[in-house]
Coordinates of C-alpha atoms in Angstrom, one line a residue:
Chain A
M59 CA -33.7 22.5 -17.9
I60 CA -33.4 20.3 -14.9
V61 CA -30.9 21.4 -12.3
R62 CA -30.3 19.1 -9.4
R63 CA -28.0 20.1 -6.6
P64 CA -26.0 17.5 -4.8
L65 CA -26.2 19.4 -1.5
P66 CA -28.6 22.0 -0.1
V67 CA -27.9 25.4 -1.4
A68 CA -27.4 26.8 2.1
V69 CA -24.6 24.4 2.8
M70 CA -22.9 25.0 -0.5
T71 CA -23.1 28.8 0.0
A72 CA -21.7 28.5 3.5
V73 CA -18.8 26.4 2.3
T74 CA -18.0 28.7 -0.6
V75 CA -18.3 31.8 1.5
G76 CA -16.1 30.2 4.1
F77 CA -13.4 29.6 1.5
L78 CA -13.7 33.2 0.2
A79 CA -13.4 34.5 3.8
L80 CA -10.3 32.3 4.3
A81 CA -8.8 33.6 1.1
L82 CA -9.4 37.2 2.0
V83 CA -8.4 37.3 5.7
P84 CA -4.6 37.7 5.0
L85 CA -5.3 40.4 2.5
L86 CA -7.5 42.2 5.0
W87 CA -4.9 41.8 7.7
I88 CA -2.2 43.7 5.7
V89 CA -4.6 46.5 4.8
L90 CA -5.5 46.9 8.5
L91 CA -1.8 46.7 9.5
S92 CA -1.1 49.5 7.1
L93 CA -3.6 51.8 8.8
K94 CA -2.3 51.2 12.3
T95 CA 0.4 52.8 14.4
Q96 CA 3.2 50.5 15.6
L97 CA 1.6 50.3 19.1
Q98 CA -1.8 49.5 17.7
S99 CA -0.4 46.7 15.5
F100 CA 0.7 44.8 18.6
D101 CA -2.4 45.6 20.7
R102 CA -4.9 42.7 20.8
T103 CA -7.7 45.0 21.9
Q104 CA -7.5 47.0 18.7
V105 CA -7.6 44.4 16.0
F106 CA -10.6 45.4 14.0
I107 CA -11.8 48.5 15.7
F108 CA -9.2 51.2 16.0
L109 CA -8.6 54.8 15.0
P110 CA -7.1 54.4 11.5
T111 CA -4.1 56.6 10.6
L112 CA -2.4 57.4 7.4
D113 CA 0.9 57.9 9.1
N114 CA 2.6 54.9 7.4
Y115 CA 1.6 56.2 4.0
R116 CA 2.8 59.6 4.9
R117 CA 6.1 58.3 6.0
L118 CA 6.4 56.2 2.9
L119 CA 5.7 59.0 0.5
A120 CA 7.6 61.7 2.4
D121 CA 10.9 60.0 1.6
G122 CA 10.8 60.6 -2.1
T123 CA 12.7 57.4 -3.0
F124 CA 9.4 55.5 -3.0
L125 CA 8.0 57.9 -5.6
H126 CA 11.1 57.5 -7.6
Y127 CA 10.7 53.7 -7.6
L128 CA 7.0 54.1 -8.4
L129 CA 7.9 56.1 -11.5
N130 CA 10.4 53.4 -12.4
S131 CA 7.7 50.7 -12.1
V132 CA 5.2 52.7 -14.2
V133 CA 7.7 53.4 -17.0
V134 CA 9.1 49.9 -17.1
A135 CA 5.6 48.3 -17.1
I136 CA 4.3 50.6 -19.9
G137 CA 7.5 50.2 -21.9
T138 CA 7.2 46.4 -21.6
V139 CA 3.6 46.6 -22.8
V140 CA 4.5 48.7 -25.8
V141 CA 7.4 46.6 -26.9
S142 CA 5.8 43.2 -26.3
L143 CA 2.6 44.2 -28.2
A144 CA 4.6 45.9 -31.1
V145 CA 6.6 42.7 -31.6
G146 CA 4.0 40.1 -30.6
A147 CA 0.8 41.3 -32.2
P148 CA 1.9 41.3 -35.9
A149 CA 3.5 37.9 -35.4
A150 CA 0.4 36.6 -33.7
Y151 CA -1.6 37.8 -36.7
V152 CA 0.7 36.0 -39.2
V153 CA 0.6 32.8 -37.1
S154 CA -3.2 32.9 -36.7
R155 CA -3.7 33.3 -40.5
S156 CA -1.0 30.9 -41.6
R157 CA -2.0 27.6 -43.2
W158 CA 1.5 26.2 -42.8
R159 CA 1.1 23.7 -40.0
E160 CA 4.7 23.2 -39.0
F161 CA 5.0 27.0 -38.7
R162 CA 2.1 27.2 -36.3
S163 CA 3.3 24.3 -34.1
A164 CA 6.8 25.8 -34.0
A165 CA 5.3 29.2 -32.9
L166 CA 3.3 27.3 -30.2
A167 CA 6.3 25.3 -29.0
Y168 CA 8.3 28.6 -28.8
S169 CA 5.7 30.4 -26.8
L170 CA 5.4 27.5 -24.4
F171 CA 9.2 26.9 -24.2
V172 CA 9.9 30.4 -22.9
R173 CA 7.3 29.7 -20.2
I174 CA 9.0 26.5 -19.2
V175 CA 12.4 28.0 -18.9
P176 CA 12.7 29.3 -15.3
P177 CA 13.5 33.0 -15.6
T178 CA 16.4 32.4 -13.3
V179 CA 18.2 30.8 -16.2
F180 CA 18.3 34.2 -17.9
I181 CA 19.8 36.1 -14.9
I182 CA 23.4 35.4 -15.6
P183 CA 23.6 36.1 -19.3
Y184 CA 21.4 39.2 -18.9
F185 CA 23.4 40.5 -16.0
L186 CA 26.7 40.0 -17.8
G187 CA 25.3 41.3 -21.1
A188 CA 23.9 44.4 -19.5
R189 CA 27.2 45.0 -17.8
L190 CA 29.1 44.6 -21.0
L191 CA 26.8 47.1 -22.8
G192 CA 26.9 49.5 -19.7
V193 CA 23.1 49.4 -19.4
N194 CA 22.8 47.9 -15.9
D195 CA 20.4 49.7 -13.6
T196 CA 18.5 51.4 -16.4
W197 CA 14.9 51.3 -17.5
W198 CA 16.0 49.9 -20.8
V199 CA 17.5 46.7 -19.6
L200 CA 14.4 45.8 -17.6
I201 CA 12.1 46.7 -20.5
V202 CA 14.1 44.5 -22.9
A203 CA 14.3 41.6 -20.4
Y204 CA 10.6 41.8 -19.6
A205 CA 9.6 42.1 -23.2
N206 CA 11.5 38.9 -23.9
L207 CA 9.6 37.0 -21.2
N208 CA 6.2 38.5 -22.2
I209 CA 6.3 38.4 -26.0
P210 CA 5.5 34.6 -26.0
L211 CA 2.6 35.3 -23.6
V212 CA 1.3 38.1 -25.8
M213 CA 1.5 35.8 -28.8
W214 CA -0.1 33.0 -27.0
S215 CA -3.0 35.1 -25.8
L216 CA -3.5 37.3 -29.0
W217 CA -3.3 34.2 -31.2
S218 CA -6.6 32.9 -29.7
F219 CA -8.2 36.4 -29.8
F220 CA -7.3 36.8 -33.5
N221 CA -8.6 33.3 -34.2
D222 CA -12.0 34.5 -33.0
V223 CA -12.0 37.1 -35.7
P224 CA -13.9 35.6 -38.6
R225 CA -11.8 35.1 -41.7
E226 CA -14.6 36.4 -43.9
L227 CA -13.6 39.9 -42.7
D228 CA -10.0 39.4 -44.0
E229 CA -11.2 38.1 -47.3
A230 CA -13.6 40.9 -47.8
A231 CA -10.8 43.4 -47.2
R232 CA -8.5 41.4 -49.4
I233 CA -10.9 41.6 -52.3
D234 CA -10.9 45.4 -51.8
G235 CA -7.2 45.3 -52.4
A236 CA -5.9 45.5 -48.8
G237 CA -2.4 44.1 -48.0
H238 CA -1.5 42.3 -44.8
W239 CA -0.6 45.4 -42.8
Q240 CA -3.8 47.1 -43.7
I241 CA -5.9 44.0 -42.8
F242 CA -4.0 43.7 -39.5
L243 CA -4.3 47.4 -38.6
R244 CA -7.7 48.3 -40.0
V245 CA -9.7 45.0 -39.6
I246 CA -8.1 42.6 -37.1
L247 CA -7.0 45.1 -34.4
P248 CA -10.3 47.0 -34.2
V249 CA -12.3 43.8 -34.0
A250 CA -10.0 42.2 -31.5
A251 CA -9.8 45.4 -29.4
P252 CA -11.1 43.9 -26.2
G253 CA -8.7 41.0 -26.4
L254 CA -5.9 43.4 -27.2
T255 CA -6.7 45.5 -24.2
A256 CA -6.9 42.5 -21.9
T257 CA -3.5 41.3 -23.2
A258 CA -2.0 44.7 -22.7
I259 CA -3.3 44.8 -19.1
L260 CA -2.1 41.3 -18.4
T261 CA 1.4 42.2 -19.7
F262 CA 1.4 45.3 -17.6
I263 CA 0.6 43.2 -14.5
M264 CA 3.4 40.7 -15.3
A265 CA 5.9 43.5 -15.7
W266 CA 4.6 45.4 -12.6
N267 CA 4.9 42.2 -10.5
E268 CA 8.3 41.0 -11.6
F269 CA 10.9 40.6 -8.9
L270 CA 13.9 38.4 -9.7
L271 CA 15.2 40.2 -12.8
A272 CA 14.6 43.6 -11.2
L273 CA 16.6 42.4 -8.1
V274 CA 19.6 41.3 -10.2
L275 CA 19.6 44.0 -13.0
T276 CA 18.9 47.1 -11.0
S277 CA 20.5 48.6 -7.9
R278 CA 19.7 52.2 -7.1
E279 CA 18.5 54.2 -10.1
A280 CA 16.1 51.8 -11.8
R281 CA 14.9 49.8 -8.8
T282 CA 11.2 48.9 -9.0
L283 CA 8.6 48.7 -6.3
P284 CA 8.7 45.0 -5.5
V285 CA 12.4 45.2 -4.9
A286 CA 11.9 48.4 -2.8
I287 CA 9.3 46.6 -0.6
V288 CA 11.7 43.7 0.1
G289 CA 14.2 46.4 1.0
F290 CA 12.0 47.5 3.9
L291 CA 11.9 43.8 5.0
A292 CA 15.5 43.1 4.7
Y293 CA 16.8 44.7 7.9
E294 CA 16.6 43.1 11.3
G295 CA 13.3 44.1 12.8
A296 CA 11.4 44.9 9.7
D297 CA 9.4 48.2 9.7
W298 CA 5.9 46.6 9.2
G299 CA 4.3 50.0 8.9
L300 CA 6.3 50.7 5.7
V301 CA 6.1 47.1 4.4
S302 CA 2.3 46.9 4.7
S303 CA 1.5 50.4 3.3
G304 CA 4.0 49.8 0.5
A305 CA 2.4 46.4 -0.3
V306 CA -1.1 48.0 -0.3
L307 CA 0.0 50.7 -2.7
V308 CA 1.7 48.2 -5.0
M309 CA -1.3 45.9 -5.2
A310 CA -3.9 48.7 -5.7
P311 CA -3.5 49.1 -9.5
I312 CA -3.4 45.4 -9.9
V313 CA -6.7 45.0 -8.1
A314 CA -8.3 47.7 -10.2
F315 CA -7.0 46.1 -13.5
T316 CA -8.2 42.7 -12.5
V317 CA -11.7 43.9 -12.0
L318 CA -11.5 45.5 -15.4
I319 CA -10.3 42.5 -17.4
R320 CA -11.9 39.6 -15.4
R321 CA -14.0 38.6 -18.4
Y322 CA -11.0 38.1 -20.6
L323 CA -8.7 36.7 -18.0
V324 CA -9.1 33.0 -18.8
Q325 CA -8.5 33.4 -22.5
G326 CA -5.6 35.7 -22.0
L327 CA -3.9 33.3 -19.6
V328 CA -4.1 30.1 -21.5
G329 CA -5.1 31.2 -25.0
G330 CA -6.1 28.4 -27.3
A331 CA -5.1 25.6 -25.0
L332 CA -8.6 25.4 -23.6
K333 CA -10.6 26.3 -26.6
G334 CA -9.2 23.7 -28.9
Chain B
M261 CA 6.2 43.7 -57.8
G262 CA 3.5 41.1 -57.8
R263 CA 0.9 40.9 -55.1
L264 CA 2.0 37.5 -53.9
T265 CA 5.6 38.7 -53.4
R266 CA 4.4 41.8 -51.6
D267 CA 2.2 39.7 -49.3
R268 CA 5.1 37.4 -48.6
L269 CA 7.4 40.3 -47.8
S270 CA 4.9 42.0 -45.5
Q271 CA 4.4 38.7 -43.7
I272 CA 8.1 38.3 -43.2
A273 CA 8.3 41.9 -41.9
M274 CA 5.6 41.1 -39.4
V275 CA 7.4 38.1 -38.0
A276 CA 11.0 39.5 -38.3
P277 CA 11.1 41.4 -34.9
L278 CA 9.9 38.2 -33.2
G279 CA 12.7 36.2 -34.8
A280 CA 15.2 38.8 -33.8
A281 CA 14.0 38.8 -30.2
L282 CA 14.1 35.0 -30.1
L283 CA 17.6 34.9 -31.5
L284 CA 19.1 37.8 -29.4
L285 CA 17.2 37.6 -26.2
T286 CA 16.4 33.9 -25.8
I287 CA 18.7 31.6 -27.8
L288 CA 21.9 33.7 -27.5
P289 CA 21.6 34.2 -23.7
L290 CA 20.9 30.4 -23.3
V291 CA 24.0 29.5 -25.3
F292 CA 26.0 32.1 -23.3
A293 CA 24.8 30.6 -20.0
V294 CA 25.8 27.1 -21.2
A295 CA 29.2 28.5 -22.2
V296 CA 29.7 30.2 -18.8
S297 CA 29.0 26.8 -17.1
F298 CA 32.1 25.4 -18.7
T299 CA 34.4 28.2 -17.3
D300 CA 35.4 29.2 -13.8
L301 CA 34.0 32.7 -14.0
R302 CA 33.5 34.5 -10.7
L303 CA 31.5 37.7 -10.2
N304 CA 34.3 39.3 -8.2
R305 CA 36.9 38.8 -10.8
L306 CA 35.2 39.0 -14.2
A307 CA 38.3 39.8 -16.1
R308 CA 40.2 36.7 -15.3
W309 CA 38.7 33.4 -16.2
N310 CA 39.6 30.0 -17.8
W311 CA 37.8 27.2 -19.4
A312 CA 37.1 24.5 -16.8
G313 CA 35.6 21.7 -18.9
F314 CA 33.1 19.7 -17.0
D315 CA 34.4 20.8 -13.5
Q316 CA 31.2 22.6 -12.5
Y317 CA 29.1 19.6 -13.5
L318 CA 31.3 17.3 -11.5
R319 CA 30.9 19.5 -8.5
L320 CA 27.2 19.5 -9.0
A321 CA 27.0 15.7 -8.9
S322 CA 28.5 15.5 -5.4
D323 CA 27.0 18.7 -4.0
E324 CA 24.7 17.6 -1.2
R325 CA 23.1 21.1 -0.8
W326 CA 22.2 21.0 -4.5
W327 CA 20.5 17.6 -4.2
T328 CA 18.6 18.8 -1.1
S329 CA 17.4 21.8 -3.0
V330 CA 16.2 19.5 -5.8
G331 CA 14.2 17.6 -3.2
H332 CA 12.6 20.8 -1.9
G333 CA 11.9 21.9 -5.5
L334 CA 10.1 18.6 -6.1
V335 CA 8.1 19.2 -3.0
Y336 CA 7.1 22.6 -4.3
I337 CA 6.1 21.1 -7.6
V338 CA 4.1 18.2 -6.1
V339 CA 2.4 19.3 -2.9
P340 CA 1.1 22.8 -3.6
T341 CA 0.1 21.7 -7.1
A342 CA -1.9 18.7 -5.7
L343 CA -3.6 20.9 -3.1
Q344 CA -4.4 23.6 -5.7
M345 CA -5.9 21.1 -8.1
V346 CA -8.2 19.5 -5.4
I347 CA -9.4 22.7 -3.8
G348 CA -9.7 24.5 -7.1
L349 CA -11.8 21.7 -8.5
V350 CA -14.1 21.7 -5.5
L351 CA -14.5 25.4 -5.6
A352 CA -15.2 25.4 -9.4
L353 CA -17.9 22.7 -8.9
L354 CA -19.5 24.7 -6.1
L355 CA -19.4 27.9 -8.1
H356 CA -20.7 26.2 -11.1
A357 CA -23.6 24.8 -9.1
G358 CA -24.8 28.4 -9.3
I359 CA -24.3 30.2 -6.1
R360 CA -25.4 33.6 -7.3
A361 CA -24.4 35.6 -4.2
V362 CA -20.9 34.4 -4.7
G363 CA -20.7 34.9 -8.4
V364 CA -20.7 38.7 -7.8
L365 CA -17.6 38.3 -5.7
R366 CA -15.6 36.3 -8.3
P367 CA -13.1 39.0 -9.0
L368 CA -12.1 38.9 -5.3
F369 CA -11.6 35.1 -5.6
I370 CA -9.0 35.5 -8.3
L371 CA -7.0 38.3 -6.6
P372 CA -4.2 36.1 -5.1
M373 CA -2.9 34.9 -8.5
V374 CA -2.6 38.4 -9.9
L375 CA -1.0 40.1 -6.9
P376 CA 2.7 40.7 -7.1
P377 CA 4.3 37.5 -5.7
V378 CA 6.4 39.7 -3.4
V379 CA 3.2 41.1 -1.9
V380 CA 1.8 37.6 -1.6
G381 CA 5.0 36.6 0.4
V382 CA 4.9 39.8 2.5
L383 CA 1.3 39.5 3.4
W384 CA 1.5 35.8 4.5
K385 CA 4.7 36.6 6.4
A386 CA 2.7 39.3 8.2
F387 CA -0.1 37.0 8.8
L388 CA 2.0 34.2 10.2
L389 CA 4.3 36.3 12.5
P390 CA 3.8 35.5 16.2
D391 CA 3.3 39.0 17.5
L392 CA 1.4 41.2 15.0
G393 CA 0.2 38.2 13.0
G394 CA -3.4 37.4 12.3
L395 CA -3.2 33.7 12.7
D396 CA -1.9 34.0 16.3
Y397 CA -4.7 36.4 17.0
F398 CA -7.5 34.1 15.7
M399 CA -6.0 31.1 17.5
S400 CA -5.7 33.1 20.7
L401 CA -9.5 33.5 20.6
F402 CA -9.6 29.7 21.2
G403 CA -6.9 29.9 23.9
L404 CA -4.2 28.5 21.5
R405 CA -1.0 29.9 20.3
A406 CA 0.1 29.8 16.6
P407 CA 3.0 27.4 16.0
G408 CA 6.3 29.2 15.3
F409 CA 6.1 28.8 11.5
L410 CA 9.3 30.4 10.5
E411 CA 11.6 29.0 13.2
T412 CA 11.5 25.3 12.3
A413 CA 12.3 23.6 9.0
E414 CA 8.9 21.8 8.8
G415 CA 7.1 25.0 9.8
A416 CA 8.8 27.2 7.3
M417 CA 8.1 24.6 4.5
G418 CA 4.5 24.4 5.7
A419 CA 4.2 28.2 5.5
L420 CA 5.5 28.2 1.9
I421 CA 3.1 25.4 0.9
V422 CA 0.1 27.2 2.4
T423 CA 1.1 30.4 0.7
L424 CA 1.6 28.8 -2.7
T425 CA -1.7 27.0 -2.4
W426 CA -3.4 30.2 -1.6
E427 CA -1.7 32.0 -4.4
W428 CA -2.6 29.6 -7.2
T429 CA -5.8 27.8 -6.3
P430 CA -7.8 30.7 -8.0
F431 CA -6.0 29.9 -11.3
V432 CA -7.2 26.3 -11.2
M433 CA -10.6 27.3 -10.1
L434 CA -11.0 30.0 -12.8
L435 CA -9.9 27.7 -15.6
L436 CA -11.9 24.7 -14.5
L437 CA -14.9 26.9 -14.0
A438 CA -14.5 28.1 -17.6
G439 CA -14.2 24.4 -18.7
L440 CA -17.3 23.5 -16.8
E441 CA -19.3 26.3 -18.4
S442 CA -18.3 25.2 -21.8
L443 CA -19.6 21.6 -21.4
P444 CA -22.8 20.8 -23.3
Q445 CA -25.8 21.0 -21.0
D446 CA -27.9 18.3 -22.7
V447 CA -25.7 15.5 -21.5
F448 CA -26.5 16.5 -17.9
D449 CA -30.2 16.8 -18.6
A450 CA -30.1 13.3 -20.2
A451 CA -28.3 11.8 -17.2
H452 CA -30.8 13.3 -14.8
I453 CA -33.8 12.1 -16.9
D454 CA -32.2 8.6 -16.8
G455 CA -32.3 8.9 -13.0
A456 CA -28.6 9.3 -12.3
K457 CA -27.9 10.5 -8.8
S458 CA -25.9 13.7 -8.4
W459 CA -22.7 11.9 -7.4
Q460 CA -23.0 9.5 -10.3
V461 CA -23.3 12.5 -12.7
L462 CA -20.2 14.0 -11.2
R463 CA -18.3 10.7 -11.3
Y464 CA -19.3 9.4 -14.7
V465 CA -20.3 12.5 -16.7
T466 CA -18.8 15.7 -15.4
L467 CA -15.3 14.6 -14.4
P468 CA -14.6 12.5 -17.6
M469 CA -15.7 15.4 -19.8
L470 CA -13.7 17.9 -17.8
M471 CA -10.6 15.7 -17.9
P472 CA -8.8 17.4 -20.9
T473 CA -9.2 20.7 -19.2
I474 CA -8.0 19.4 -15.9
L475 CA -4.8 18.0 -17.6
V476 CA -4.0 21.2 -19.4
V477 CA -4.4 23.2 -16.1
L478 CA -2.2 20.6 -14.4
L479 CA 0.5 21.1 -17.0
F480 CA 0.4 24.9 -16.6
R481 CA 0.6 24.5 -12.8
I482 CA 3.6 22.2 -13.1
I483 CA 5.4 24.6 -15.5
E484 CA 4.8 27.6 -13.3
S485 CA 5.5 25.8 -10.0
T486 CA 9.3 26.4 -10.4
K487 CA 8.7 30.1 -10.3
V488 CA 8.5 30.5 -6.5
F489 CA 11.6 32.6 -6.0
P490 CA 9.9 35.8 -4.7
V491 CA 7.8 33.9 -2.2
I492 CA 10.7 32.0 -0.8
F493 CA 12.8 35.2 -0.8
T494 CA 10.2 37.1 1.2
I495 CA 8.9 34.5 3.6
T496 CA 11.9 32.3 4.6
G497 CA 14.9 33.6 2.6
G498 CA 15.6 29.9 2.0
G499 CA 15.9 29.2 5.8
P500 CA 16.1 28.3 8.5
G501 CA 19.6 27.2 7.3
N502 CA 18.8 26.1 3.8
A503 CA 15.7 24.1 4.8
T504 CA 13.4 25.7 2.3
E505 CA 15.6 26.7 -0.7
N506 CA 14.8 25.1 -4.0
M507 CA 17.1 24.8 -7.1
D508 CA 16.4 28.3 -8.4
F509 CA 17.1 29.8 -5.0
Y510 CA 20.3 28.0 -4.5
A511 CA 21.4 28.9 -8.0
Y512 CA 20.7 32.6 -7.3
L513 CA 22.6 32.5 -4.0
T514 CA 25.5 30.7 -5.7
G515 CA 25.8 33.3 -8.4
F516 CA 24.9 36.6 -6.7
R517 CA 25.8 36.0 -3.0
Y518 CA 28.7 33.6 -3.3
F519 CA 29.9 35.2 -6.6
D520 CA 30.3 31.8 -8.2
L521 CA 28.8 32.6 -11.6
A522 CA 30.1 29.6 -13.5
Y523 CA 28.8 27.1 -11.0
S524 CA 25.5 29.0 -10.8
A525 CA 25.3 28.7 -14.6
A526 CA 25.8 24.9 -14.4
L527 CA 23.0 24.7 -11.9
L528 CA 20.7 26.7 -14.1
V529 CA 21.5 24.5 -17.1
A530 CA 20.7 21.5 -14.9
I531 CA 17.4 23.1 -13.9
L532 CA 16.5 23.8 -17.5
L533 CA 17.2 20.2 -18.5
M534 CA 15.2 18.9 -15.6
M535 CA 12.1 21.0 -16.5
A536 CA 12.4 19.9 -20.1
V537 CA 12.4 16.3 -19.0
I538 CA 9.4 16.8 -16.8
C539 CA 7.4 19.0 -19.3
A540 CA 8.1 17.5 -22.7
P541 CA 6.1 14.3 -22.3
L542 CA 3.3 16.2 -20.6
Y543 CA 3.3 18.7 -23.5
R544 CA 3.3 15.9 -26.1
A545 CA 0.5 14.0 -24.4
L546 CA -1.8 16.7 -23.3
V547 CA -1.5 20.0 -25.1
R548 CA -0.5 19.2 -28.7
P549 CA -3.5 16.9 -29.4
Q550 CA -5.8 19.8 -28.4
L551 CA -4.2 22.3 -30.7
Q552 CA -4.6 20.5 -34.0
T553 CA -7.0 23.1 -35.3

């Protein structure tokens, strides 16, 4: 194989590494900020070399409300994953195995449509609906709202993972007398397990990160971490010690998950759109 | 019961929850939002409301602040998206050229797009602040001072554009890289054997073959570029004044800070229609032909 490079490798490496550094500096900055005392954060002689302290984290966790919001975030994200997969996965199986073209393109249009609708459009009906049912500021209302936004993504992503499962496997099971549920549970899901895991993690990330609906639909009891962090910011003279350490704690699990699913990220995000 | 009937029934059972969710959680709320936009409902007096016909839409037509926010919204759709596409393409080409040392660091590259948007906003705000901010520190090494990003209208808009470009360039890069990796290698070998120069290969082979992927990525970026609420909320709060608020942000303020739910609903319906008008032709032209499998 002939590989010709347009520019010397050294130049290209330098450019790429430069971009990477640029991309990571703001991230590094907030991590450093979270490990500094307030005095240190304003001291230009202690930018990179300083005595790190966990004081900010201690302050953040000592309060107890942060742990409460952490619990909310975990429960809501896991609940969203369970509901979205339970609804989206069987449907994605039917769509991926269907020979009815109009049905497939309707399913596609639906999963894209919900993506096009700005989530802001849902805030008024959801807010009023939740109030009517008396479920404002509970885990349930967030789980249901997030599931609605994530089911199309789940379908979109699983659809392409299920398409990758050879149909010969279905047919073999079918000859052995298996019905659709058995094929789905015993054949498709185990074979597509990595894709299923990646989709679950992607859904977790979406729910964990969501801000707007959490802002509108929760107040004190069910508040999630992103809303809590903005709360530290809201007052005049934001407490950057709390903001930065909170931000670091919120992004930590996301960083870990991203490393885990990096191989499946592309397919999970755009599904069949790129594979044709 | 015959096997065919049983099969059909279980298929229906598998799709039914999705249908219920679609009906109860998507269609019904959208219809409800449209209905609210024809009333005079206010958040601080939910019990008393009247039908108001097209009043809210008439208000919208002559609401200068709304049209300004539409202008800002278009800026957030066009400018960051263009920057993301260009930088993302360059990075994808560089990475594809096989820089091994960088390949290992790929997961770090994609971090910005998976971080909570609130954290993205917070960390850029921290970076751009004059006193404890990093930008001012790095500029001070050269005897400069960072411009007051968050005080002027142009500065605040610039801060948002930088942040959004930073947040979503990895998405473009990642997808274009995947596209590049799936191109057949023999075409490139043939081009080189025929004596094509590197830039010629790029111009006449790589880019045309990558074009379908580029267009799909562009569509995704346009669709997602309206979802900038958390970043605006954390970095500028729509300010100074209302210099950086987009349609979404204005609709949120209208409903939940000024309590004007009916007008907010009208704004949201208008946003939805606008997005449909922008996205429908793109969808028809770009995505559907690729999905005829």
